[in-house]
mmCIF file of C-alpha atoms and ligand atoms in Angstrom:
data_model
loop_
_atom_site.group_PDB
_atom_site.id
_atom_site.type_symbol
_atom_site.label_atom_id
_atom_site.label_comp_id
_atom_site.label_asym_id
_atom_site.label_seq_id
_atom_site.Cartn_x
_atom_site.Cartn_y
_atom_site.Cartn_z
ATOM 1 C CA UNK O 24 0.000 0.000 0.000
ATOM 2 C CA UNK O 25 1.132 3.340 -1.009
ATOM 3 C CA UNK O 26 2.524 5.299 2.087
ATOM 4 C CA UNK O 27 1.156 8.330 1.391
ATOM 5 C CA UNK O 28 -2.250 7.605 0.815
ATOM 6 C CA UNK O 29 -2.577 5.871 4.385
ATOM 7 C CA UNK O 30 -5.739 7.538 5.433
ATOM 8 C CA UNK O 31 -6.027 5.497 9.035
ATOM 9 C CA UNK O 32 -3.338 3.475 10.631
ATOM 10 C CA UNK O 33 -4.963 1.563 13.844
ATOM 11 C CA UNK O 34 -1.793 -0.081 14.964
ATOM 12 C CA UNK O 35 -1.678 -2.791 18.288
ATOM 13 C CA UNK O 36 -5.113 -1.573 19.202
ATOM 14 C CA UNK O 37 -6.052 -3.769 22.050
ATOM 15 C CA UNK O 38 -9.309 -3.141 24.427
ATOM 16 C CA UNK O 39 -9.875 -4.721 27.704
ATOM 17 C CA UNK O 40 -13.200 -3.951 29.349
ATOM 18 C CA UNK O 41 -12.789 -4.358 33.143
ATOM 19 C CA UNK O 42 -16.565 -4.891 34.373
ATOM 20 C CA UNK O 43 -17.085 -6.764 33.360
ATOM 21 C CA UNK O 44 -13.888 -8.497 32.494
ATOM 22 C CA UNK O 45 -13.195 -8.777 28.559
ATOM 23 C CA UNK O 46 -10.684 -9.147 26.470
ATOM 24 C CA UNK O 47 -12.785 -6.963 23.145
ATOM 25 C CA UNK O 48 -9.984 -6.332 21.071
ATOM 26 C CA UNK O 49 -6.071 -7.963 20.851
ATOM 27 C CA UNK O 50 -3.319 -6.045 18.969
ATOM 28 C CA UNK O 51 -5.220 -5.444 15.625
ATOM 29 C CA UNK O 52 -3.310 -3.769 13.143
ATOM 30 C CA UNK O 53 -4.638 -2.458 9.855
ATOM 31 C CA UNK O 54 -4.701 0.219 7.459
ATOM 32 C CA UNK O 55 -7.018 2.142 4.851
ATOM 33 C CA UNK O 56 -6.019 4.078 2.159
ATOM 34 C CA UNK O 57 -8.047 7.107 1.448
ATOM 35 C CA UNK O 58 -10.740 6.480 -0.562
ATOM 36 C CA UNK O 59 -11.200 3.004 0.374
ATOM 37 C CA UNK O 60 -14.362 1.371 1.209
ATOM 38 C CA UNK O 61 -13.684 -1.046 4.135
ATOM 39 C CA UNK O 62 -15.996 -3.153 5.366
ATOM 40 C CA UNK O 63 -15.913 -4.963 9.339
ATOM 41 C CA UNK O 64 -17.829 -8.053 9.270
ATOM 42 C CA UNK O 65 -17.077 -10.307 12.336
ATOM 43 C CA UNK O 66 -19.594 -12.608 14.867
ATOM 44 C CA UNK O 67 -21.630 -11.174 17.343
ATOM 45 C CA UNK O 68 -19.172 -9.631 20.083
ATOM 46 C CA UNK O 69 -16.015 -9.840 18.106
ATOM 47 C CA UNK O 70 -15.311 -6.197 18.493
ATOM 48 C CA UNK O 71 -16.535 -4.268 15.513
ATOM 49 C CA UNK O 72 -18.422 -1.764 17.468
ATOM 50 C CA UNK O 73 -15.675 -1.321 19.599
ATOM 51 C CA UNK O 74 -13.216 -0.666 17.206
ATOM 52 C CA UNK O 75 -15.247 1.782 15.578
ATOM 53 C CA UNK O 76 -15.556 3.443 18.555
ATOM 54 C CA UNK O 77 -11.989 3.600 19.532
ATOM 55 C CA UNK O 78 -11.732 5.275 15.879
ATOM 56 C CA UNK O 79 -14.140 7.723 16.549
ATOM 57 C CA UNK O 80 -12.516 8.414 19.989
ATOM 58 C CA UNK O 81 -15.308 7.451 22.083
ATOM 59 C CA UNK O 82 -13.199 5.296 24.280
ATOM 60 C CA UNK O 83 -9.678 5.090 24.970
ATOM 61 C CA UNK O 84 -7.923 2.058 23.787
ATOM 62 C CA UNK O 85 -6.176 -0.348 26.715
ATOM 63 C CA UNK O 86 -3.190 -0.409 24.158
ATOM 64 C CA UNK O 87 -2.173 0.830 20.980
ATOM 65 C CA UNK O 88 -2.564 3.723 18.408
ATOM 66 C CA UNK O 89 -5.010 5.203 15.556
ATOM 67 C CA UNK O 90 -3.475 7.639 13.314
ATOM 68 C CA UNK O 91 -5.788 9.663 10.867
ATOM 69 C CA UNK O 92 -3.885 11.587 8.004
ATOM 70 C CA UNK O 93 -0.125 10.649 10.495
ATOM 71 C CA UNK O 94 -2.012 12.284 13.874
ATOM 72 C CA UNK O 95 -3.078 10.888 16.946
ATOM 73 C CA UNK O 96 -6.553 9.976 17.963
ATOM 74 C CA UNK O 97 -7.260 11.223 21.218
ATOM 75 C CA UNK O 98 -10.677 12.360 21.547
ATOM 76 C CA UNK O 99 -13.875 12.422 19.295
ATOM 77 C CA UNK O 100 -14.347 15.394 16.278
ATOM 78 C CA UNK O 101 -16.033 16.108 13.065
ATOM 79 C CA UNK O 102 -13.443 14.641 10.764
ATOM 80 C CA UNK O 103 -15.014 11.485 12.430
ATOM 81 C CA UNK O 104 -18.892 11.111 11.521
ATOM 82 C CA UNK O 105 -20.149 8.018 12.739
ATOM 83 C CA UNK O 106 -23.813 6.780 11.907
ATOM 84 C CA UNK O 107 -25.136 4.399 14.078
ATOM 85 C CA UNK O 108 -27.565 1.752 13.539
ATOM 86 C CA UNK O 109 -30.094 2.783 15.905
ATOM 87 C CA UNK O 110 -33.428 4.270 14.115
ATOM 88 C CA UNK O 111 -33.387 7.142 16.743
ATOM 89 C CA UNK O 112 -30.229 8.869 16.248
ATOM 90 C CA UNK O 113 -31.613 12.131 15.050
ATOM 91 C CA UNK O 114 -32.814 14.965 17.496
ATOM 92 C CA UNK O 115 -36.583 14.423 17.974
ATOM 93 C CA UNK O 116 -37.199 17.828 17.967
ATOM 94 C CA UNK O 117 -35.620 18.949 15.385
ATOM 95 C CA UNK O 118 -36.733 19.023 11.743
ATOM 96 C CA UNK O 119 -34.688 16.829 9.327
ATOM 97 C CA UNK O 120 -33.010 20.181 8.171
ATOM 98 C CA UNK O 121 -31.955 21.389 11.397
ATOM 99 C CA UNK O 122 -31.034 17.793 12.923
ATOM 100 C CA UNK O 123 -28.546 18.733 10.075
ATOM 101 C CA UNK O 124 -27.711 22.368 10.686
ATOM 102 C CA UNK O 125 -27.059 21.505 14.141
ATOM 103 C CA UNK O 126 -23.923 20.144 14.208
ATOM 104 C CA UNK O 127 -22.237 22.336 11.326
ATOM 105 C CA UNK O 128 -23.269 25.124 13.940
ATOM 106 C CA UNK O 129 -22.123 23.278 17.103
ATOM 107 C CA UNK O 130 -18.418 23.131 15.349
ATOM 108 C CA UNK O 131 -18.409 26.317 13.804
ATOM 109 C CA UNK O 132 -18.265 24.722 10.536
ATOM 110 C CA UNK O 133 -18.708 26.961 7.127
ATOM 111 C CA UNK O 134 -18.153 30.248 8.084
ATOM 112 C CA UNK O 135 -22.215 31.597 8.295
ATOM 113 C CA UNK O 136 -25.482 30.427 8.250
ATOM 114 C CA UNK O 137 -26.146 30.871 4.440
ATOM 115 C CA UNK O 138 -23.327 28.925 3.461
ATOM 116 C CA UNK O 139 -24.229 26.188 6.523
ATOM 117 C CA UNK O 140 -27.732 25.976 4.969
ATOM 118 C CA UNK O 141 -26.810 25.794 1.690
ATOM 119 C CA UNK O 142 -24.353 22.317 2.667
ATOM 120 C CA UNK O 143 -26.930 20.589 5.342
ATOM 121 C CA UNK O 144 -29.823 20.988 2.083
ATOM 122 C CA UNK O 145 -27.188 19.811 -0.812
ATOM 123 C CA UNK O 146 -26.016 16.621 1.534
ATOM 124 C CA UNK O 147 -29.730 15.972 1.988
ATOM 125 C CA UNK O 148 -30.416 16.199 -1.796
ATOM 126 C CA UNK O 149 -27.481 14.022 -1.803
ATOM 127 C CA UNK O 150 -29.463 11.278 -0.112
ATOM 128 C CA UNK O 151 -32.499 11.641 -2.337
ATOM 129 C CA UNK O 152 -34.390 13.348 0.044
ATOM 130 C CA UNK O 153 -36.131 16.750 -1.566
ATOM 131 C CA UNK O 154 -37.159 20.162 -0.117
ATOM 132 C CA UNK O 155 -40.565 18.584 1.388
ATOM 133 C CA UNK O 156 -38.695 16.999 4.015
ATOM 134 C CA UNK O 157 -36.802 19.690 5.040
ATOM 135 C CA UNK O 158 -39.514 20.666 7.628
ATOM 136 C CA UNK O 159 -40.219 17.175 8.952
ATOM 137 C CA UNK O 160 -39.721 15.926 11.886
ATOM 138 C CA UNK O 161 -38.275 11.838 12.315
ATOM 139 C CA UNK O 162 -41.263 10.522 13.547
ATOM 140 C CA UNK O 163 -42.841 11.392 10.443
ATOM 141 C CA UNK O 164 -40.188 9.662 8.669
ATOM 142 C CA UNK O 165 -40.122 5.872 7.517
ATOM 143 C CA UNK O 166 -36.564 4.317 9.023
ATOM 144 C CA UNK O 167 -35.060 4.611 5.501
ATOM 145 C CA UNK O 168 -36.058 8.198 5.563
ATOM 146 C CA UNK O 169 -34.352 8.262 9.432
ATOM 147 C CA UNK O 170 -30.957 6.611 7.968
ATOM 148 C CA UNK O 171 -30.756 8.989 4.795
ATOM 149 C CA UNK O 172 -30.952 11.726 7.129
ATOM 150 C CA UNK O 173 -28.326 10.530 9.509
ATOM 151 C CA UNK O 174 -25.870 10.044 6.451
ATOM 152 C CA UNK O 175 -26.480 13.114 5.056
ATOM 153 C CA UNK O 176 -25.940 14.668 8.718
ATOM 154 C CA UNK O 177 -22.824 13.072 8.887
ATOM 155 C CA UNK O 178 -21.476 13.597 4.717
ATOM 156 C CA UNK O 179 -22.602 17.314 5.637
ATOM 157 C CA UNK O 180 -19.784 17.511 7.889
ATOM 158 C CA UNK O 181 -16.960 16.977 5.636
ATOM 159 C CA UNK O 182 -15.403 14.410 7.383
ATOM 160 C CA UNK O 183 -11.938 12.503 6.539
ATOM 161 C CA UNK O 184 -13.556 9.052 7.386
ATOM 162 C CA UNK O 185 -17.336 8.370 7.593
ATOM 163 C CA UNK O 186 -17.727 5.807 10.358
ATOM 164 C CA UNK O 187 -21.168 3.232 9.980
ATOM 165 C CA UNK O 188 -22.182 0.993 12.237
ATOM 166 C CA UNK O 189 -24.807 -1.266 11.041
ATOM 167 C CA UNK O 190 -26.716 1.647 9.576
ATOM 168 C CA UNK O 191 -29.164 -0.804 7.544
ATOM 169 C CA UNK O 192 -29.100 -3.259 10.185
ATOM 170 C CA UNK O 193 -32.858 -2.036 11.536
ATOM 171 C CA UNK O 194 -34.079 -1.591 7.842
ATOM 172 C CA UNK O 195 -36.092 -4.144 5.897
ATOM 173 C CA UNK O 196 -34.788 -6.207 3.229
ATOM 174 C CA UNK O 197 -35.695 -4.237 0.189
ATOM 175 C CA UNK O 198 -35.098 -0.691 1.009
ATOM 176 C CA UNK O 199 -31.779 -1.841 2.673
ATOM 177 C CA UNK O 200 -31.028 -3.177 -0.916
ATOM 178 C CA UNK O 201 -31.850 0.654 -2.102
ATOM 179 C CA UNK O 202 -29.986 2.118 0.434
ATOM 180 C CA UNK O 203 -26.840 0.025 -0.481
ATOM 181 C CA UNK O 204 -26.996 1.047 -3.668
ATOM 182 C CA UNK O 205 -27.469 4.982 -3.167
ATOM 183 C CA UNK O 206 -24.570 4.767 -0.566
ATOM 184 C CA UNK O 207 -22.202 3.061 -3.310
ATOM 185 C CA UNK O 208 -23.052 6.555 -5.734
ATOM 186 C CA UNK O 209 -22.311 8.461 -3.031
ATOM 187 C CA UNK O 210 -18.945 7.198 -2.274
ATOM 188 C CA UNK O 211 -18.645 7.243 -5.471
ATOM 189 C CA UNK O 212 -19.347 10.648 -5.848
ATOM 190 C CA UNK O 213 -18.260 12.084 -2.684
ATOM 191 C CA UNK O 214 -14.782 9.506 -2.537
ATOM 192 C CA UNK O 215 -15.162 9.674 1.410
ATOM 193 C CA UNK O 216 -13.093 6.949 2.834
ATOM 194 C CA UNK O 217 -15.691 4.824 4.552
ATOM 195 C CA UNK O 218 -15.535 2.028 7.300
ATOM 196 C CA UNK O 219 -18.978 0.201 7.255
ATOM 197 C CA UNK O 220 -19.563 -2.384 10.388
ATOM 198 C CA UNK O 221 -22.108 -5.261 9.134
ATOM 199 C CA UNK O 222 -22.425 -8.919 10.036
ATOM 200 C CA UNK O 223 -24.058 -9.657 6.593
ATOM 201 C CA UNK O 224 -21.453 -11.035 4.425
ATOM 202 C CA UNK O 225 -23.200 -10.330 1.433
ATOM 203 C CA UNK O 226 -23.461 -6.871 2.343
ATOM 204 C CA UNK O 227 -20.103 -6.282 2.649
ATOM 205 C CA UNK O 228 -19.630 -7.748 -0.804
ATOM 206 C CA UNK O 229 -21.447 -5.369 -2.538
ATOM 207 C CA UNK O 230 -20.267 -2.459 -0.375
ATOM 208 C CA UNK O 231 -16.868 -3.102 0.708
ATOM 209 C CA UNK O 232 -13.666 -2.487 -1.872
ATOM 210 C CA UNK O 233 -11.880 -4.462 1.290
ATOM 211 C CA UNK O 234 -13.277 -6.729 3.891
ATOM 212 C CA UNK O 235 -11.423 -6.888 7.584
ATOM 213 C CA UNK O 236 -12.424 -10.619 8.957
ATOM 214 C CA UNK O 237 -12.531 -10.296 12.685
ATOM 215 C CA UNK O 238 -12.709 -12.793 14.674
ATOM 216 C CA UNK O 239 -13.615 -13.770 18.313
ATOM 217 C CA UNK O 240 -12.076 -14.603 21.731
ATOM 218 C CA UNK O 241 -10.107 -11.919 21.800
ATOM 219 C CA UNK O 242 -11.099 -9.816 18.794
ATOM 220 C CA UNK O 243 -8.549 -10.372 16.503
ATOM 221 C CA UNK O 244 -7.681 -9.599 12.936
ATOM 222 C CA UNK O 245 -8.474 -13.022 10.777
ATOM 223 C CA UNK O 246 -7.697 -11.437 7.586
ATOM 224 C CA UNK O 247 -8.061 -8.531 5.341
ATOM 225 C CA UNK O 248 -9.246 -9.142 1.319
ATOM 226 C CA UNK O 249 -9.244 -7.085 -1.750
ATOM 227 C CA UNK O 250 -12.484 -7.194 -3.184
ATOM 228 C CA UNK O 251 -12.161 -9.118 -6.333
ATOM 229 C CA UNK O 252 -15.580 -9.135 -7.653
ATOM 230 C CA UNK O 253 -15.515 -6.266 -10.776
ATOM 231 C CA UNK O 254 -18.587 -3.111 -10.595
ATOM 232 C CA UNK O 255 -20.945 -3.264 -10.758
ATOM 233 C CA UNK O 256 -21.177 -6.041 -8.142
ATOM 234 C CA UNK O 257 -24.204 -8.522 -8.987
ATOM 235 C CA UNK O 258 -24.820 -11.852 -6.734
ATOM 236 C CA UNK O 259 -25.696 -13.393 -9.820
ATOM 237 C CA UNK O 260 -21.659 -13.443 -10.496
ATOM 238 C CA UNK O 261 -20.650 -16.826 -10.559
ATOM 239 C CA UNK O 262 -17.153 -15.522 -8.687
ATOM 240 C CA UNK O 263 -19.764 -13.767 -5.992
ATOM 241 C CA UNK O 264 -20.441 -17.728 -4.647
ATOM 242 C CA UNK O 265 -16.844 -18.504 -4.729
ATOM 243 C CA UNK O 266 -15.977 -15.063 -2.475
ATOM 244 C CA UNK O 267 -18.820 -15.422 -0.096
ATOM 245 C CA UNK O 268 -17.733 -19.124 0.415
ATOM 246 C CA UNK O 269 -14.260 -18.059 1.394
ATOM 247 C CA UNK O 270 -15.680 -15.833 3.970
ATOM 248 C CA UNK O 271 -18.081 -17.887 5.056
ATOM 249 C CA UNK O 272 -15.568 -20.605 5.861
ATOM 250 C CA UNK O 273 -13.557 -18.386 7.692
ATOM 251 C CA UNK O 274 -16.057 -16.871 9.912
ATOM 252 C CA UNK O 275 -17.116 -19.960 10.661
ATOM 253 C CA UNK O 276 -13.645 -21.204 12.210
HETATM 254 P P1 LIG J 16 -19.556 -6.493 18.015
HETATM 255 O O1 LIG J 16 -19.799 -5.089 17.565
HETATM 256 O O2 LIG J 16 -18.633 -7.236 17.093
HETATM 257 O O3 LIG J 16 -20.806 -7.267 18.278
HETATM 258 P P2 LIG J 16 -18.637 -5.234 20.468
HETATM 259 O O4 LIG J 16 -17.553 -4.338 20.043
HETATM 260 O O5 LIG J 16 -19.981 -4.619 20.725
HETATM 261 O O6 LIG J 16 -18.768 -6.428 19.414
HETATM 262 O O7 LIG J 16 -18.209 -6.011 21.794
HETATM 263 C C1 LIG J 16 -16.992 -6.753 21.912
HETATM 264 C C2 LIG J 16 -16.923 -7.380 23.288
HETATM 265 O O8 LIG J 16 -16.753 -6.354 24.261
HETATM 266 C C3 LIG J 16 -18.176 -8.135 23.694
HETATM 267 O O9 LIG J 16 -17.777 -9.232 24.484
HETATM 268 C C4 LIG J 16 -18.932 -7.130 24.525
HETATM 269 O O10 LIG J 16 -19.771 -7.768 25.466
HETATM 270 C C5 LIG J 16 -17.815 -6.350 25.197
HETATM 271 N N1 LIG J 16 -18.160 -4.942 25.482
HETATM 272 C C6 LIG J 16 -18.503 -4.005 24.584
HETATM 273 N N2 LIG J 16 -18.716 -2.820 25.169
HETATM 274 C C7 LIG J 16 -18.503 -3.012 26.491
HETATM 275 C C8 LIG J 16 -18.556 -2.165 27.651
HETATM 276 N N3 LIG J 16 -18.868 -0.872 27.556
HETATM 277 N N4 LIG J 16 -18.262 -2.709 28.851
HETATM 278 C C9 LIG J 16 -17.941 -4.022 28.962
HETATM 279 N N5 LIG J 16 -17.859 -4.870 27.917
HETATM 280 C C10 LIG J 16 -18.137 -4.377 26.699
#
């Protein structure tokens, strides 16, 4: 990997909870270029969440380091968005617009409130939601709706890695499919580096230009893969079987 397009270095992150006692995450060490798509699929309890939030600066890893662009994580900011998988992230009482206005105001972000406005309405045109919305509030929105909204409040930010953590995991089947495919034009659009948590291996296929295997008892690193299956990505490809085997196989271990 080219050097100098090391986006995020997590280096002998290890995590030990203390109550109670666990052993989350042992000296993982990976990296992700900027640009890249990296997907964290894992079992249940492996460590994914964690990791993410030791990369968002949440927590404080036991041992070890995450650099973003060569610098320290010590604490969270807004060059970290992370969207979460829980359906009630936004601000209940705010309208979709201002749930995101509020944090480009909260970090002093875009000099005034024109030019603030003008980014929190382009990032939710971005996730194909139009000026009707603008003045709703979530509970009038389906949980696709809910998820757009917390992507775009999270894009609108500008960050140097978008952090997801299951965001379709509460979604049904068929807009989840949607919203995979909307998120893939908007990395490709956008060419955010993004690190996108999911236990779904086929998810992660069609997402993911790499895939980090953990696995569990510690967490652990199992194995990072290129993506070799060519765009668009279709699980009709015969090659698709082959791939999801492989991690299959390893998951189960
Ligand atoms: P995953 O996201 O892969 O399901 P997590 O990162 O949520 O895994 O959890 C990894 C391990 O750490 C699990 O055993 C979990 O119970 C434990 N854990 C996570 N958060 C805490 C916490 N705040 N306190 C204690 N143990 C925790």
């Amino acid at each position: 990997m080219d050097a100098n397009r090391v986006k995020l270095k997590v280096t002998n992150l290890s995590k030990r909870y203390l109550e109670p006692p666990v052993q989350a995450l042992k000296d993982i060490n990976f990296e992700v270029s900027d640009g890249d798509f990296l997907c964290i699929i894992g079992p249940s309890g492996c460590g994914k969440s964690t990791t993410l939030r030791l990369i968002a600066g949440f927590e404080e890893p036991t041992e070890g380091t995450v650099l973003l662009d060569g610098k320290r994580v010590r604490e969270p900011g807004p060059d970290r968005a992370m969207v979460f998988q829980d359906l009630n992230q936004l601000f209940p009482w705010k309208t979709t617009l201002k749930n995101v206005l509020y944090p480009l105001k909260v970090n002093r972000l875009y000099s005034n409130s024109q030019n603030r406005m003008e980014v929190a309405k382009k990032h939710l045109r971005m996730v194909g939601l139009d000026e009707n919305f603008d003045a709703a509030f979530p509970h009038q929105l389906s949980g696709g709706m809910k998820q757009r909204v917390a992507i775009a409040r999270a894009l609108a930010l500008d960050p140097k890695v978008l952090l997801m953590d299951e965001p379709f995991g509460s979604i049904d089947a068929q807009t989840r499919t949607g919203l995979q495919v909307e998120l893939l034009k908007i990395w490709e659009e956008t060419q955010k580096t993004i690190l996108f948590v999911t236990h779904n291996i086929e998810e992660a296929m069609l997402l993911g230009t790499r895939i980090l295997v953990l696995g569990t008892n510690p967490g652990r690193v199992l194995q990072v893969f290129d993506n070799p299956l060519p765009q668009p990505r279709v699980a009709t490809d015969p090659n698709f079987g082959k791939f999801w085997e492989t991690l299959y196989n390893l998951l189960k271990q």
